PDB file of C-alpha atoms in Angstrom:
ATOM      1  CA  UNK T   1     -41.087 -71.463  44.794  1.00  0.00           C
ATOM      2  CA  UNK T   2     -41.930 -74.649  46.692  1.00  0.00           C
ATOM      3  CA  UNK T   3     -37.701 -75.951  46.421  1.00  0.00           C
ATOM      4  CA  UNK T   4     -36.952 -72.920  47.651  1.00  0.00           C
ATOM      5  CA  UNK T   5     -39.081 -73.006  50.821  1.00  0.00           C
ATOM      6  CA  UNK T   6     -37.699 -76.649  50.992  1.00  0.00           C
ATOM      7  CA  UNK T   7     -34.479 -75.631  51.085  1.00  0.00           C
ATOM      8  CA  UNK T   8     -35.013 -72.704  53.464  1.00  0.00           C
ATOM      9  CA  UNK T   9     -36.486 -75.228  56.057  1.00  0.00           C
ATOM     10  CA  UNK T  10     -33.268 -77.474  55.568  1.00  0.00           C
ATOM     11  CA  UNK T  11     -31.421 -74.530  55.871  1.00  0.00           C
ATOM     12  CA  UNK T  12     -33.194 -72.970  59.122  1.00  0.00           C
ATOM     13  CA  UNK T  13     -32.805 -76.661  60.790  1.00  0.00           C
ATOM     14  CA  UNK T  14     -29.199 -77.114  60.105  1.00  0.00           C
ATOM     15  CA  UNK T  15     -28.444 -73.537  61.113  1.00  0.00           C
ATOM     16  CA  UNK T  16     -30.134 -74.140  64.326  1.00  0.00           C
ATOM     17  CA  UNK T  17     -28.650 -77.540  64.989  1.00  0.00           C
ATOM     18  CA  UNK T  18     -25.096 -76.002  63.891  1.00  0.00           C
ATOM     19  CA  UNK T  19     -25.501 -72.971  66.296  1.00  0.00           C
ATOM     20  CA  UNK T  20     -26.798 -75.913  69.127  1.00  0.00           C
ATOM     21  CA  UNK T  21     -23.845 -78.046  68.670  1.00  0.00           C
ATOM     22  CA  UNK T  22     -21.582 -74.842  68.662  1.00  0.00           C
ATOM     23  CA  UNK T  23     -22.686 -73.686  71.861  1.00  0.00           C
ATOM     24  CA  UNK T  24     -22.568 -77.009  73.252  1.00  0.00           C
ATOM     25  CA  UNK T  25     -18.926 -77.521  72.716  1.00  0.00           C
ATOM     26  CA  UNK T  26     -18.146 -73.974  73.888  1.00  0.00           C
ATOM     27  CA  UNK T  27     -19.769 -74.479  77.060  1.00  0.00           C
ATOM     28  CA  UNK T  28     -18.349 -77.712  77.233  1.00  0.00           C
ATOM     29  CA  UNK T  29     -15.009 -76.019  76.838  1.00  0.00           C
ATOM     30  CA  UNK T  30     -15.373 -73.390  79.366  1.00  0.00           C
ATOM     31  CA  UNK T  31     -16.312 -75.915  81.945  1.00  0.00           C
ATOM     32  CA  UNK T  32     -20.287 -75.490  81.760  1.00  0.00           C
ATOM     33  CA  UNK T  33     -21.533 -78.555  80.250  1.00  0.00           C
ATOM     34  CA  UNK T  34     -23.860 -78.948  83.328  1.00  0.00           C
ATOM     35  CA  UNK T  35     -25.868 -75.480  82.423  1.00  0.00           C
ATOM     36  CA  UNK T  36     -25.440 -76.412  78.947  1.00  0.00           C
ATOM     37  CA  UNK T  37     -28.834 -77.228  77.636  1.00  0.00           C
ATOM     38  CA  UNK T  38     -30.731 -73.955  75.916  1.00  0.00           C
ATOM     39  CA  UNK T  39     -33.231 -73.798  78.351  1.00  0.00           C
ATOM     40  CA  UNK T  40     -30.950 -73.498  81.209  1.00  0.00           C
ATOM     41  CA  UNK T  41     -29.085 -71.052  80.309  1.00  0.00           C
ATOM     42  CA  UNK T  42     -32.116 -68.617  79.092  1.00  0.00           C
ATOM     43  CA  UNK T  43     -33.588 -69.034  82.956  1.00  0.00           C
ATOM     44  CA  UNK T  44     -29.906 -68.116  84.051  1.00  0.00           C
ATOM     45  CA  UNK T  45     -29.659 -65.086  81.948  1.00  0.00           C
ATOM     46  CA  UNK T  46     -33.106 -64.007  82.310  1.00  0.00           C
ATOM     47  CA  UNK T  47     -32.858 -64.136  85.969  1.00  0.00           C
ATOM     48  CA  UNK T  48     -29.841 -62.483  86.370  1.00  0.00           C
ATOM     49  CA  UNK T  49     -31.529 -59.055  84.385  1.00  0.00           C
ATOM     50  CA  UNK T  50     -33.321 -58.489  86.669  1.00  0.00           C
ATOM     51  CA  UNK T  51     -31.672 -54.976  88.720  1.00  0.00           C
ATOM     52  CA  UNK T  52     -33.076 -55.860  92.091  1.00  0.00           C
ATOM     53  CA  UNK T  53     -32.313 -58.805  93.637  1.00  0.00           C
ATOM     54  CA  UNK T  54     -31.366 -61.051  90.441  1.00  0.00           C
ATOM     55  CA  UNK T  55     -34.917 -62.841  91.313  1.00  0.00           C
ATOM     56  CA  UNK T  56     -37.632 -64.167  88.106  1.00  0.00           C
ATOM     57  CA  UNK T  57     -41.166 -65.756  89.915  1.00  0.00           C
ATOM     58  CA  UNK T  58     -41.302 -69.303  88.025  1.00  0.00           C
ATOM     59  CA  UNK T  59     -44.311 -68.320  86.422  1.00  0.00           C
ATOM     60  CA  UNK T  60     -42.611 -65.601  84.951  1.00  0.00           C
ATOM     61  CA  UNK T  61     -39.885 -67.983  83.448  1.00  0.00           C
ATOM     62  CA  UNK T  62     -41.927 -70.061  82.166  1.00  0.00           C
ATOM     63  CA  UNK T  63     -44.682 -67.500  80.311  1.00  0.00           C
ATOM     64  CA  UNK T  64     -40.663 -66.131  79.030  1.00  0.00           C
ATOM     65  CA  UNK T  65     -38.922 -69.364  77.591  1.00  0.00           C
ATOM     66  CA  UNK T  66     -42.521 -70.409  76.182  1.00  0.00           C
ATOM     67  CA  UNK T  67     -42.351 -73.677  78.176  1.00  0.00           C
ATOM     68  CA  UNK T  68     -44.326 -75.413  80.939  1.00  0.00           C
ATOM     69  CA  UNK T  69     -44.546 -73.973  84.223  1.00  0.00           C
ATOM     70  CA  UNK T  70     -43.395 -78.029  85.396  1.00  0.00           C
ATOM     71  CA  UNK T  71     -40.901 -77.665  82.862  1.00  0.00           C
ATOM     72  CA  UNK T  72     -39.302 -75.267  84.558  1.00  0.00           C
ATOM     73  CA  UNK T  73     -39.684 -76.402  88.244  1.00  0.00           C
ATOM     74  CA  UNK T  74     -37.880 -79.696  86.916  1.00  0.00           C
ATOM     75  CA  UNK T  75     -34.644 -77.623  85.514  1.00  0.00           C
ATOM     76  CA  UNK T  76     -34.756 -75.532  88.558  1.00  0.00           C
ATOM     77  CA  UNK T  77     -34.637 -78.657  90.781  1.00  0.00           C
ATOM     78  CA  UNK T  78     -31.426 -79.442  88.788  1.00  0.00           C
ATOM     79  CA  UNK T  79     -29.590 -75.614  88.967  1.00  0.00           C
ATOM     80  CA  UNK T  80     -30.621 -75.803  92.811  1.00  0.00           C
ATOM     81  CA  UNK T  81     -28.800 -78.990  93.066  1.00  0.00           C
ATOM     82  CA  UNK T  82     -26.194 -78.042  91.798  1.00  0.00           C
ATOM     83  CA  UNK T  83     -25.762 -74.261  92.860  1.00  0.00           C
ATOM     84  CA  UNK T  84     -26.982 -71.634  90.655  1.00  0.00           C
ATOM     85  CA  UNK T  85     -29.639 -70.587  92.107  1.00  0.00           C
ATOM     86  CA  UNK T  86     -31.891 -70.591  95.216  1.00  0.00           C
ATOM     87  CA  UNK T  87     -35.896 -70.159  95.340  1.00  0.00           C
ATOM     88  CA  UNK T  88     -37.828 -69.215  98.031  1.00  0.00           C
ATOM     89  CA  UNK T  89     -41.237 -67.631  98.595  1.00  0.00           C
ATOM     90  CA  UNK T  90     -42.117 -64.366  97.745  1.00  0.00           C
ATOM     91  CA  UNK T  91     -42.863 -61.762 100.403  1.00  0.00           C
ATOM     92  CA  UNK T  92     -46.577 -60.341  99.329  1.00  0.00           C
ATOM     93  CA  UNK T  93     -47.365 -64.259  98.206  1.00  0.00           C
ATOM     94  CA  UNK T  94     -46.113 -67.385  99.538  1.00  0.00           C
ATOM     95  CA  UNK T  95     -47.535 -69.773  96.762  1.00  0.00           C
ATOM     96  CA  UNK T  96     -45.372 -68.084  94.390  1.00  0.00           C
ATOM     97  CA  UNK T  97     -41.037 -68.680  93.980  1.00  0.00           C
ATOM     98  CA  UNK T  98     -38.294 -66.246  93.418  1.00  0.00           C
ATOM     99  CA  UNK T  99     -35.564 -67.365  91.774  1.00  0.00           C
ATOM    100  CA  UNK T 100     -32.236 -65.682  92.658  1.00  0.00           C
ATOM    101  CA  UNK T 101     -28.868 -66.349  91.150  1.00  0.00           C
ATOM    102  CA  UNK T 102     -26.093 -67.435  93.789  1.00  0.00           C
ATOM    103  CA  UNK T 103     -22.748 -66.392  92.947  1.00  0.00           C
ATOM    104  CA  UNK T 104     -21.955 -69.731  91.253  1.00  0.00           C
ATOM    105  CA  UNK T 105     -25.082 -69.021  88.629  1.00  0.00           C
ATOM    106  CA  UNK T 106     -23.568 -65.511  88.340  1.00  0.00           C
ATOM    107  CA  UNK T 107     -21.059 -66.549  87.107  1.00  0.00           C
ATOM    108  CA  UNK T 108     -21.708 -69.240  84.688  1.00  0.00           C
ATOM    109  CA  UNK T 109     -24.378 -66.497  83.377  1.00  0.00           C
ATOM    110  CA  UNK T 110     -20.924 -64.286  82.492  1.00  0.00           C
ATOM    111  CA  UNK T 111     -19.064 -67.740  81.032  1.00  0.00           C
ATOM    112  CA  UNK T 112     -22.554 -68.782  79.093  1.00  0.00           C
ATOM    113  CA  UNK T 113     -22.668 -65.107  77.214  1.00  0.00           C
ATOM    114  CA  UNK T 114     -18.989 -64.805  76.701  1.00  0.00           C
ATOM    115  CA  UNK T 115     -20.287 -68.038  74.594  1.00  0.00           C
ATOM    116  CA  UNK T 116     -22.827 -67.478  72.707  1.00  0.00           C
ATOM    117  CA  UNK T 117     -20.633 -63.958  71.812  1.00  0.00           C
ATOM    118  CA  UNK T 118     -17.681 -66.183  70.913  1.00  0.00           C
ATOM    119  CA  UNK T 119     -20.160 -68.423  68.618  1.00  0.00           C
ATOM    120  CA  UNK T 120     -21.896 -65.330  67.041  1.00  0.00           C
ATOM    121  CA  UNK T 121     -18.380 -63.819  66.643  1.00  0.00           C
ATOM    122  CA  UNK T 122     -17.805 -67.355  64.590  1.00  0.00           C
ATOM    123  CA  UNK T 123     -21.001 -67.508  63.094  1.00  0.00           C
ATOM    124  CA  UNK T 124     -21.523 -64.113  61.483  1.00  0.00           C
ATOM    125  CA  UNK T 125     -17.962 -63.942  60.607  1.00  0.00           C
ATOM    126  CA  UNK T 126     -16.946 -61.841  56.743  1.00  0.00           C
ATOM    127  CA  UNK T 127     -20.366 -60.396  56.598  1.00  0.00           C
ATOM    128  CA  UNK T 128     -20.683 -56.495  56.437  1.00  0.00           C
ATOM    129  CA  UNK T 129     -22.492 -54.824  58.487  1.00  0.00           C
ATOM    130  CA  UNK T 130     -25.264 -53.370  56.002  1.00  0.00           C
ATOM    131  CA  UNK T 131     -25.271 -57.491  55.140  1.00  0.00           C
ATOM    132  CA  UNK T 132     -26.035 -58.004  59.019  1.00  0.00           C
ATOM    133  CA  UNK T 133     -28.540 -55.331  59.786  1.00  0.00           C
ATOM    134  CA  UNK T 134     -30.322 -57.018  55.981  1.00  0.00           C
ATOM    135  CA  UNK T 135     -30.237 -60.349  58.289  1.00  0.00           C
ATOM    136  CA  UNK T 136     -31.414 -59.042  61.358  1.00  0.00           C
ATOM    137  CA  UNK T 137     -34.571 -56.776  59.354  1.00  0.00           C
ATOM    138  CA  UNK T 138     -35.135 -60.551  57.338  1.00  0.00           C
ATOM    139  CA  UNK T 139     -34.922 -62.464  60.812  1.00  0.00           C
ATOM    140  CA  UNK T 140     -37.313 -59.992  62.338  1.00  0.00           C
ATOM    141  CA  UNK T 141     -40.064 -59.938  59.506  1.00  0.00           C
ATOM    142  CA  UNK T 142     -40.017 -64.343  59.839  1.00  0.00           C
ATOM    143  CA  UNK T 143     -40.575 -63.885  63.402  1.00  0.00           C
ATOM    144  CA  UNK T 144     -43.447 -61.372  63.674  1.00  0.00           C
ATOM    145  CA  UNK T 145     -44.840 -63.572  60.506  1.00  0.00           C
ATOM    146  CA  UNK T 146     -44.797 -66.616  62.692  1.00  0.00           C
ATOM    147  CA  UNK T 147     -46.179 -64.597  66.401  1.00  0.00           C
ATOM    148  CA  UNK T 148     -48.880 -62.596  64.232  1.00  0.00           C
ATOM    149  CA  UNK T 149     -50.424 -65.623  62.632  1.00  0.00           C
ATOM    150  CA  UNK T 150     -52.176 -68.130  64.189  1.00  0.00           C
ATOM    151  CA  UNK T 151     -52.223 -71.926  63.594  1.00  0.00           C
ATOM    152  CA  UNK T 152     -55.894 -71.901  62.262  1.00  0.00           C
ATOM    153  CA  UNK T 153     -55.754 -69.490  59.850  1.00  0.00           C
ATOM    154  CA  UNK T 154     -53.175 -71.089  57.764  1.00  0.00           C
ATOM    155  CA  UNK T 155     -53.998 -72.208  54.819  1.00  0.00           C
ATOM    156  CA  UNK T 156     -54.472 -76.383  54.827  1.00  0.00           C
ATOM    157  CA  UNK T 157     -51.943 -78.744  52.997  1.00  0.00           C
TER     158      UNK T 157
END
């Protein structure tokens, strides 16, 4: 049983870093190289669900992607620069952002999920779709096995 969760890790990485390198190139392709890098892209698309305004509070984005509340103002610096978005203070509390999508972030949120639909399209290509819903229910099960169980009650190597 051990190979086999050897080879499952090699497997997950290489899927991931295959899917990664996909993506990149796509992007790269479509003229988006610049919002290119995962995390990027995930504040683009999550802002841009929001109904009202197209606005996330950085603290929100953050608590979302799982990263660091300065790891976030840093990108944002960088899609500010170059046009995707704007921040600026929310009404009810100035010491919290809003981050709004310009027109220019709209649409490289259209371009980035035309992507990653063009590299799913690629990636889950000749499977059936009783063989992708048996992916999705497998993919779902390792997830809520790695959120429901914390670091300290694994067992130690």
């Amino acid at each position: 049983m051990e190979a086999s969760f050897h080879e499952m890790e090699l497997l997950s990485r290489s899927l991931n870093q295959a899917h990664r390198a996909a993506v990149q190139a796509e992007l790269n392709a479509a003229g988006l190289k610049e919002v290119g890098h995962p995390m990027l892209v995930s504040i683009l698309q999550s802002a841009g669900e929001d109904p009202e305004g197209q606005c996330q509070a950085q603290r929100e984005l953050a608590d979302l992607l799982h990263v660091s509340p300065a790891a976030v103002a840093n990108s944002l610096k960088c899609l500010e620069r170059d046009g995707y978005i704007r921040r600026e203070p929310w009404q009810n509390d100035a010491r919290r952002n809003r981050v709004i999508l310009t027109e220019k972030g709209s649409a490289a949120v259209e371009g980035c999920r035309n992507v990653f639909r063009r590299v799913s399209t690629r990636m889950m290509a000749d499977f059936t779709e009783e063989e992708l819903l048996q992916l999705a229910q497998l993919q779902r099960r390792m997830l809520n096995n790695l959120l429901s169980s914390a670091p300290d009650s694994q067992s130690k190597e």
